[in-house]
Tab-separated table of C-alpha atoms in Angstrom:
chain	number	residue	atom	x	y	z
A	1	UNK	CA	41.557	-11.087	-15.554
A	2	UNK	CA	40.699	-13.797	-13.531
A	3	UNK	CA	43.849	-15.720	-11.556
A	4	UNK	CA	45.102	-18.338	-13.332
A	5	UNK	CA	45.584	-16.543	-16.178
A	6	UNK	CA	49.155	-17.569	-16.409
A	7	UNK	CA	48.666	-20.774	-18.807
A	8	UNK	CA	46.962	-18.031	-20.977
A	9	UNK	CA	50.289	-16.298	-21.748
A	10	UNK	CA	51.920	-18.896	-23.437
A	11	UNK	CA	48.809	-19.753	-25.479
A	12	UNK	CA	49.431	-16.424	-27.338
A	13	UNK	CA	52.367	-15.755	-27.903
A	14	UNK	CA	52.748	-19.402	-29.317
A	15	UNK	CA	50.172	-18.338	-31.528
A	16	UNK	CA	51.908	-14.718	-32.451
A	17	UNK	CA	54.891	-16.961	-33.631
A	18	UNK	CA	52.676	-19.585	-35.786
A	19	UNK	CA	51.109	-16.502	-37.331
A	20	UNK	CA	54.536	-14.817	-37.754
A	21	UNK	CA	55.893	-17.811	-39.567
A	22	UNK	CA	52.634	-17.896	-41.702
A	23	UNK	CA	52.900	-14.827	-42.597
A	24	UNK	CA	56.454	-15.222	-43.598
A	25	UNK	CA	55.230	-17.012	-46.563
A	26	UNK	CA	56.144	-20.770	-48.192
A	27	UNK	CA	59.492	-20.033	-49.386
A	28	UNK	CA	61.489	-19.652	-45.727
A	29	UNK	CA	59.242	-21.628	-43.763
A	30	UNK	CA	60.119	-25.215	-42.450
A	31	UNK	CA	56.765	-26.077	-41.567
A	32	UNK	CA	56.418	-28.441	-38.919
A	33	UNK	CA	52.684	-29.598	-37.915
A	34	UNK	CA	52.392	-31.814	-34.692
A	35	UNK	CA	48.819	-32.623	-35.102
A	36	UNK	CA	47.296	-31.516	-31.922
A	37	UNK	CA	44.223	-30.359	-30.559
A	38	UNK	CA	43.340	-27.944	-27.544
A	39	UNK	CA	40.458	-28.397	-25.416
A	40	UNK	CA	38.352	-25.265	-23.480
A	41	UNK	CA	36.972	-26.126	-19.778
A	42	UNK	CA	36.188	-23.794	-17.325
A	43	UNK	CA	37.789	-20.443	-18.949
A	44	UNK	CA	40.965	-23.029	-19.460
A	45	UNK	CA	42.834	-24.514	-21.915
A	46	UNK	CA	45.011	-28.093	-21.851
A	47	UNK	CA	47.033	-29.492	-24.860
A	48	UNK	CA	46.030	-33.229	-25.834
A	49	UNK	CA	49.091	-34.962	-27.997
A	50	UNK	CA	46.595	-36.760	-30.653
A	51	UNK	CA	47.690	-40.751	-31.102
A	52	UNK	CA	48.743	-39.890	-34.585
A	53	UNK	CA	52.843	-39.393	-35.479
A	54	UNK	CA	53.856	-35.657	-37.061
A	55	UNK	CA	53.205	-34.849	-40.198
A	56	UNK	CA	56.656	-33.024	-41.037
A	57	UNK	CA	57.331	-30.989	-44.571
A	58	UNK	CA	60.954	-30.710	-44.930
A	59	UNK	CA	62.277	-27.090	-44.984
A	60	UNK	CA	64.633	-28.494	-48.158
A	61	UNK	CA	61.871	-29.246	-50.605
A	62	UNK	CA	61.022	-25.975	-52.359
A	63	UNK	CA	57.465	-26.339	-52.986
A	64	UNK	CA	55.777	-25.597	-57.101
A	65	UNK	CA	53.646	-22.344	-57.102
A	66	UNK	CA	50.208	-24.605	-56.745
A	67	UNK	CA	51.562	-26.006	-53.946
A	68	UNK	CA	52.916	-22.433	-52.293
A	69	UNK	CA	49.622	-21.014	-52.819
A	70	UNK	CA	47.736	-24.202	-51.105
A	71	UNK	CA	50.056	-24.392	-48.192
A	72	UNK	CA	49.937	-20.296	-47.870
A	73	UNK	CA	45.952	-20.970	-48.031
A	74	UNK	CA	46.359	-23.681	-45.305
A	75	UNK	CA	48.441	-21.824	-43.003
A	76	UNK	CA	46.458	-18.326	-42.947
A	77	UNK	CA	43.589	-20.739	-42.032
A	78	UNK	CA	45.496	-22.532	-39.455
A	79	UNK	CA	46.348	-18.961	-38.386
A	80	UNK	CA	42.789	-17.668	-38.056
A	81	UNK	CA	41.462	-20.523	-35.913
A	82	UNK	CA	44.184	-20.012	-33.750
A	83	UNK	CA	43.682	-16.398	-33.208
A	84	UNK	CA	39.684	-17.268	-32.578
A	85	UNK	CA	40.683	-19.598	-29.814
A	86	UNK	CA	42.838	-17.300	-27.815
A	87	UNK	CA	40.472	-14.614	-28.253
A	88	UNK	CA	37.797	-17.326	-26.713
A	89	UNK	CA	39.720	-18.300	-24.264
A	90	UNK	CA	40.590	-14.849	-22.694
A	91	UNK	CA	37.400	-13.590	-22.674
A	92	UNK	CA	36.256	-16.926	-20.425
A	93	UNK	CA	38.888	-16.314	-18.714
A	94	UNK	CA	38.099	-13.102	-17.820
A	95	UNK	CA	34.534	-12.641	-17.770
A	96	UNK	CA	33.154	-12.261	-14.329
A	97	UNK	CA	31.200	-15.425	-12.926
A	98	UNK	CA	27.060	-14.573	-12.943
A	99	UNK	CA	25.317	-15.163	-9.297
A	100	UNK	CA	23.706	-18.479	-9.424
A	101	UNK	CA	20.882	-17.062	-7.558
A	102	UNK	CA	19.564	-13.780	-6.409
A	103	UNK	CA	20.249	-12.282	-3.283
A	104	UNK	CA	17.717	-12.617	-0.553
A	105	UNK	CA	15.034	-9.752	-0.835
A	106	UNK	CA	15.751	-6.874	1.893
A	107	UNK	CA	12.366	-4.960	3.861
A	108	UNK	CA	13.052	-2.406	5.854
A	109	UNK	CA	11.366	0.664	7.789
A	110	UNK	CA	9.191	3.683	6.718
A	111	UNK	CA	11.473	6.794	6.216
A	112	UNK	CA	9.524	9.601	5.376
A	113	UNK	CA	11.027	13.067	3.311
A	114	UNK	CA	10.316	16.532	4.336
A	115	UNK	CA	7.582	16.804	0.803
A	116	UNK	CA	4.557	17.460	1.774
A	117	UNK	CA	1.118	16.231	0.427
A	118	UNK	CA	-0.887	19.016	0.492
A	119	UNK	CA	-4.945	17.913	-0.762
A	120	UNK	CA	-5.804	21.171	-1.805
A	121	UNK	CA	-8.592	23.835	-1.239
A	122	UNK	CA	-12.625	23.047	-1.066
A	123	UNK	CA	-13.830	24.437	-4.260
A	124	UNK	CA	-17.160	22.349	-4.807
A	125	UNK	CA	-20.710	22.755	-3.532
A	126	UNK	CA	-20.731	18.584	-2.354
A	127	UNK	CA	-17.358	19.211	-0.392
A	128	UNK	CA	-14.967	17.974	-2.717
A	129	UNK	CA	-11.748	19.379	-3.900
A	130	UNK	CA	-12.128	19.969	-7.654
A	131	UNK	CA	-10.068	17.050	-9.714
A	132	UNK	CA	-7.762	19.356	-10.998
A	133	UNK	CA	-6.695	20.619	-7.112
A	134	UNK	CA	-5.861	16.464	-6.285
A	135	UNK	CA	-2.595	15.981	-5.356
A	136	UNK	CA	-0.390	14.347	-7.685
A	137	UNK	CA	-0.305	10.498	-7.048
A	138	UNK	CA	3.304	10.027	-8.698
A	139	UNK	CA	4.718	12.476	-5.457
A	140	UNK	CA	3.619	10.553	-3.215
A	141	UNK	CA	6.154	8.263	-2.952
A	142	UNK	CA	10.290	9.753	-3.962
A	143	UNK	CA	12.545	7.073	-5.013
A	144	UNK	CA	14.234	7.243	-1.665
A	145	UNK	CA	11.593	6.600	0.174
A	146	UNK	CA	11.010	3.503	-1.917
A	147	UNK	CA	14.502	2.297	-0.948
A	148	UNK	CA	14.190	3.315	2.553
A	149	UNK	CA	10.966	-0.167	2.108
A	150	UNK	CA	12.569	-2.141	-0.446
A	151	UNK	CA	16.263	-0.954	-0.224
A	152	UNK	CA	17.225	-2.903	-3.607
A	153	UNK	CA	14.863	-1.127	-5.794
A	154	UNK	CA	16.152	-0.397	-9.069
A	155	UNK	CA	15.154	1.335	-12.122
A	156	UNK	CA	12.074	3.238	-10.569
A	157	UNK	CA	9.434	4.380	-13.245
A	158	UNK	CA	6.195	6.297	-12.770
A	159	UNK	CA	3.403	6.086	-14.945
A	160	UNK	CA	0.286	8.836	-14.088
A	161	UNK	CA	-3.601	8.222	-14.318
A	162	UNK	CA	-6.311	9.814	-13.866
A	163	UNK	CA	-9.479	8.775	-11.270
A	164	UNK	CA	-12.938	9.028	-12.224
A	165	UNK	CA	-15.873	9.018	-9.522
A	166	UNK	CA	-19.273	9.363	-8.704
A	167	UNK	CA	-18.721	12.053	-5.401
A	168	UNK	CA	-21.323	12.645	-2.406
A	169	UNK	CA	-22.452	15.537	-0.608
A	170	UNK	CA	-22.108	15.878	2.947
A	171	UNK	CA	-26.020	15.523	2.938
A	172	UNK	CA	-25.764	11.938	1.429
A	173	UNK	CA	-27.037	13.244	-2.138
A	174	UNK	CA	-25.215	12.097	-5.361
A	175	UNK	CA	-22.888	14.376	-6.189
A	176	UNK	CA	-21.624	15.384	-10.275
A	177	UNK	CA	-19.111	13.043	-12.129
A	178	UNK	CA	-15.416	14.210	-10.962
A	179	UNK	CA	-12.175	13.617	-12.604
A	180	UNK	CA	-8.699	13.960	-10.836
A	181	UNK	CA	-6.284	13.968	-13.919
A	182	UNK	CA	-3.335	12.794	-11.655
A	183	UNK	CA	-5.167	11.087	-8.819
A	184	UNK	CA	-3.296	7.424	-9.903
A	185	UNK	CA	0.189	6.514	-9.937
A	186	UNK	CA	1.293	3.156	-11.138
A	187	UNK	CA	5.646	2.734	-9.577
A	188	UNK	CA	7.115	-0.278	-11.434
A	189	UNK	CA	10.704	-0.955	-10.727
A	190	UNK	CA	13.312	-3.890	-10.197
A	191	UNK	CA	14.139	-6.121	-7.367
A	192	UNK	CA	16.852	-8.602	-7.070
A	193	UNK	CA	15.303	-11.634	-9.999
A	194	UNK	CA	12.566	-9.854	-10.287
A	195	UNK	CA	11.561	-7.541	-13.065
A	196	UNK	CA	7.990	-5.630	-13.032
A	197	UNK	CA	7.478	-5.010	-9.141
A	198	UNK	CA	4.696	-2.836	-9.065
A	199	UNK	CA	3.501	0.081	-6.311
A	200	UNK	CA	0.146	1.152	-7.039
A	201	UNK	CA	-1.307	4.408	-5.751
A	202	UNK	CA	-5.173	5.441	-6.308
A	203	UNK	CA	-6.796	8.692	-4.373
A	204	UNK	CA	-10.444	7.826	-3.603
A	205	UNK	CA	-11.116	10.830	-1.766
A	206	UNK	CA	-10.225	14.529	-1.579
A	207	UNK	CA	-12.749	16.325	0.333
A	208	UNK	CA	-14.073	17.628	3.884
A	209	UNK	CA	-13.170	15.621	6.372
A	210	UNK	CA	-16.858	14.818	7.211
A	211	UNK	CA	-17.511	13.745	3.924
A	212	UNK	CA	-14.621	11.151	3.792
A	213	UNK	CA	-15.943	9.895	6.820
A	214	UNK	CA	-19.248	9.683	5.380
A	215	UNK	CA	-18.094	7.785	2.699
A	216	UNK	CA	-15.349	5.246	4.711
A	217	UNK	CA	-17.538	2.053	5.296
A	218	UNK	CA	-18.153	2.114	1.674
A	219	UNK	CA	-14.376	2.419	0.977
A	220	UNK	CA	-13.246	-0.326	2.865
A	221	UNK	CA	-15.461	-3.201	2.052
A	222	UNK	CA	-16.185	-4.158	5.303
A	223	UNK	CA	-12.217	-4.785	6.051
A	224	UNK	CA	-11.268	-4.412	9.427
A	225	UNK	CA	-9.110	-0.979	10.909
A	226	UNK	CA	-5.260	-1.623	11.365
A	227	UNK	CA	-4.427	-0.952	15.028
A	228	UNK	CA	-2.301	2.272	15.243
A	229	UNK	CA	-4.106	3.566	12.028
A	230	UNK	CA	-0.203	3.817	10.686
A	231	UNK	CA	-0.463	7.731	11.291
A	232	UNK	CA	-3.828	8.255	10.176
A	233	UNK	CA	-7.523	8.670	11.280
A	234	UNK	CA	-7.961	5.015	9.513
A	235	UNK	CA	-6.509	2.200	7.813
A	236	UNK	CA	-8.079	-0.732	6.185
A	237	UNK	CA	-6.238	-3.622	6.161
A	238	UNK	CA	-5.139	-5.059	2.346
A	239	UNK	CA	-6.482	-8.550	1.234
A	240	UNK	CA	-6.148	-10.778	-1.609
A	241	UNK	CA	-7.042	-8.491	-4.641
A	242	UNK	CA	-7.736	-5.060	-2.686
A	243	UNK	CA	-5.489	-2.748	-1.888
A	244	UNK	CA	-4.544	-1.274	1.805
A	245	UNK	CA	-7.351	1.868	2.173
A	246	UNK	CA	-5.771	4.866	4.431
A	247	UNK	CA	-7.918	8.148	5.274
A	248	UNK	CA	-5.884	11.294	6.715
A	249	UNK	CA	-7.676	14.911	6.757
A	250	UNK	CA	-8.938	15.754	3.643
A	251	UNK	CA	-7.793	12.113	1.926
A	252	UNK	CA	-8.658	8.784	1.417
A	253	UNK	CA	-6.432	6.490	-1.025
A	254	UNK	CA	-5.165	3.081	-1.724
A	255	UNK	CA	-1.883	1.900	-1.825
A	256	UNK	CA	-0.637	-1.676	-2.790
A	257	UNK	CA	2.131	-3.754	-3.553
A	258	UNK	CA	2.395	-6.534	-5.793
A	259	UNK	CA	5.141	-9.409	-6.448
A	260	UNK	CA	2.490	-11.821	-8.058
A	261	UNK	CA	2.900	-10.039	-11.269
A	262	UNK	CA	6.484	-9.851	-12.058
A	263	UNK	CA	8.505	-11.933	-13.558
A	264	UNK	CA	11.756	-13.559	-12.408
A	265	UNK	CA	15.222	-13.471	-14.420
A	266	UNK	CA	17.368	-15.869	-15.006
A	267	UNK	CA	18.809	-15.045	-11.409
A	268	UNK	CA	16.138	-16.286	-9.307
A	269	UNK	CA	16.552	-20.082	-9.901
A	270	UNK	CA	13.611	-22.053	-9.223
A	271	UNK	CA	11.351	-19.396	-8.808
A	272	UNK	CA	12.008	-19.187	-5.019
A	273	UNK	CA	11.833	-15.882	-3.396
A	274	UNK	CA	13.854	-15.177	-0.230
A	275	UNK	CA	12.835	-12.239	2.269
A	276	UNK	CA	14.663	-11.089	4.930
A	277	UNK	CA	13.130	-9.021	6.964
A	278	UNK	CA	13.045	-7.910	11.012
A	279	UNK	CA	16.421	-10.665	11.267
A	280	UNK	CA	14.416	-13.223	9.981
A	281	UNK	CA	14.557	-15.135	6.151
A	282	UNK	CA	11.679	-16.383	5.006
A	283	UNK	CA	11.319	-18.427	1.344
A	284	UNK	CA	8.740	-18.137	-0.729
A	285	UNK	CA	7.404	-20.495	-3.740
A	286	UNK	CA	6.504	-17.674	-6.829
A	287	UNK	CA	4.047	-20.303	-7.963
A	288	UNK	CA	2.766	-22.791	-4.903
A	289	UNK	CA	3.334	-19.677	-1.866
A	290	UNK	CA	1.337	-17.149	-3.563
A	291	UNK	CA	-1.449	-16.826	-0.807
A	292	UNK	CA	1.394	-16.390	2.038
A	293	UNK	CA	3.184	-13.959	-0.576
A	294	UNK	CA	0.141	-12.034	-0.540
A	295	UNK	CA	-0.409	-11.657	2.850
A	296	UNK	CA	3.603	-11.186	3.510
A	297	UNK	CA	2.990	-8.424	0.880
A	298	UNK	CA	-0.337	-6.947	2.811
A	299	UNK	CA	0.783	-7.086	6.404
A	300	UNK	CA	4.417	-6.176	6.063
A	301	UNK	CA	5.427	-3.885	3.002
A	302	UNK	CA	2.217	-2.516	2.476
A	303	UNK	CA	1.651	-0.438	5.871
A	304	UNK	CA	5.600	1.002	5.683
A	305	UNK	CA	4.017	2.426	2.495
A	306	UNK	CA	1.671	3.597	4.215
A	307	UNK	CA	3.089	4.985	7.272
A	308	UNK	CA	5.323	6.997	4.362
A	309	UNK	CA	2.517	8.381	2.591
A	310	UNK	CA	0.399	9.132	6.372
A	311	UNK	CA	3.389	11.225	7.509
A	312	UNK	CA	3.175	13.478	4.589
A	313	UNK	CA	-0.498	14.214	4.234
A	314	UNK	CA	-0.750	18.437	5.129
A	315	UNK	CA	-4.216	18.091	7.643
A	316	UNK	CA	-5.898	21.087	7.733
């Protein structure tokens, strides 16, 4: 309970006694009714004398049976409403006080596990891995290594897909129709006043390492390379509406992070985001910041993603 609770104590068991004498019935009561009135504020409670006199029913004056039954009628009523209020005035009393806003959003540092991604064996004529032999996208990221990025990530979810593509021989000849049952992964989870914070994961590519190369400039949509590759042969930088591109061995897949499309709770007042990241805060406007969100999103929490995912790619 809350302190200050004190001025609660005498609230109730003034009220035990009025129910107590209620309950006694008409016939030994001296009722006595100083018309007051009790007012709630802030979990508290204060007692306002109203400007009328007391009503007073003398203890002497043995009431008929209409009158018992009205008065026994008035009093359980008087009774009830008094019970309500204490009940009311506990609980506001001792209900803990909700965050006004949410707590600035923490980014941290790539902290890869000991699982391996391992892409699998060769099995087609065009140098692709068959679909079936694609790594699953849903282990590529554990819940740990989630937090070890967004340390207040709560309530992770994973939610397979498959990938469908068009593959190509290592002699630049279309290739059959391939489909990788778990090549997608969609991670949607919480963040402090934000609900629906989504990590997407697509493979594009599990095949020889010549014909991933082969295929790259096609990948990356003419994006430019990330300096320090993040662990990897390549990475493609992430910009508005594409996802960050990263090609190890064997694999090529996206990986992307999106705040745009959640939703913010009560919580996050405003609908102003705060980031802290590297000893630095930054604030951002859900609705007017959405560009510098974007790239925040691209530059910053995207490639510790992907420096997770690099480190755990099996290269043959």
């Amino acid at each position: 309970m809350a302190p200050g609770d004190g001025g609660i104590r005498p609230l109730i068991a003034s009220t035990v006694e009025t129910v107590r004498t209620c309950l006694a019935g008409p016939s030994t009561m001296a009722l006595t009714i100083d018309r007051k009135r009790f007012v709630i504020a802030d979990g508290h409670h204060r007692h306002h004398a109203a400007t009328e006199g007391a009503a007073r029913m003398s203890a002497a004056r043995t009431p008929g049976p209409s009158q018992a039954g009205s008065v026994g009628r008035g009093c359980q009523l008087v009774a009830l409403a008094l019970i309500g209020a204490v009940v009311f005035v506990a609980w506001r009393a001792c209900a803990p006080e909700q965050p006004e806003h949410a707590p600035p959003l923490l980014i941290g540092t790539a902290k890869p596990g000991a699982t391996r991604i391992d892409p699998g064996p060769v099995g087609r004529p065009d140098g692709f891995v068959d679909g079936t032999g694609w790594p699953d996208a849903c282990a590529f990221l554990s819940d740990a290594e989630i937090r070890a990025v967004l340390p207040q990530a709560a309530r992770i979810q994973r939610t397979g897909g498959e990938v469908r593509l068009s593959t190509m021989s290592e002699f630049d000849a279309t290739g059959g129709p391939l489909t990788a049952p778990r090549g997608g992964c969609t991670y949607k989870f919480e963040l402090p006043g934000l609900q629906g914070v989504v990590i997407g994961v697509a493979e594009k590519i599990d095949a020889r390492p010549e014909v991933v190369d082969m295929n790259w400039s096609n990948l990356v949509s003419h994006r430019n390379d990330v300096p320090g590759a993040l662990g990897a042969e390549n990475c493609a930088a992430g910009i508005t509406g594409q996802p960050m591109t990263c090609r190890k061995g064997q694999l090529a897949y996206d990986v992307s992070f999106d705040l745009l499309q959640a939703f913010s709770t009560t919580a996050l007042r405003g609908r102003k985001l705060h980031v802290r990241h590297g000893g630095r805060s930054t604030a951002f406007d859900l609705d007017d910041d959405r560009s510098a969100l974007g790239r925040f999103q691209s530059t910053v929490v995207e490639p510790e993603l992907a420096k997770t995912i690099n480190a755990k790619i099996v290269k043959a």
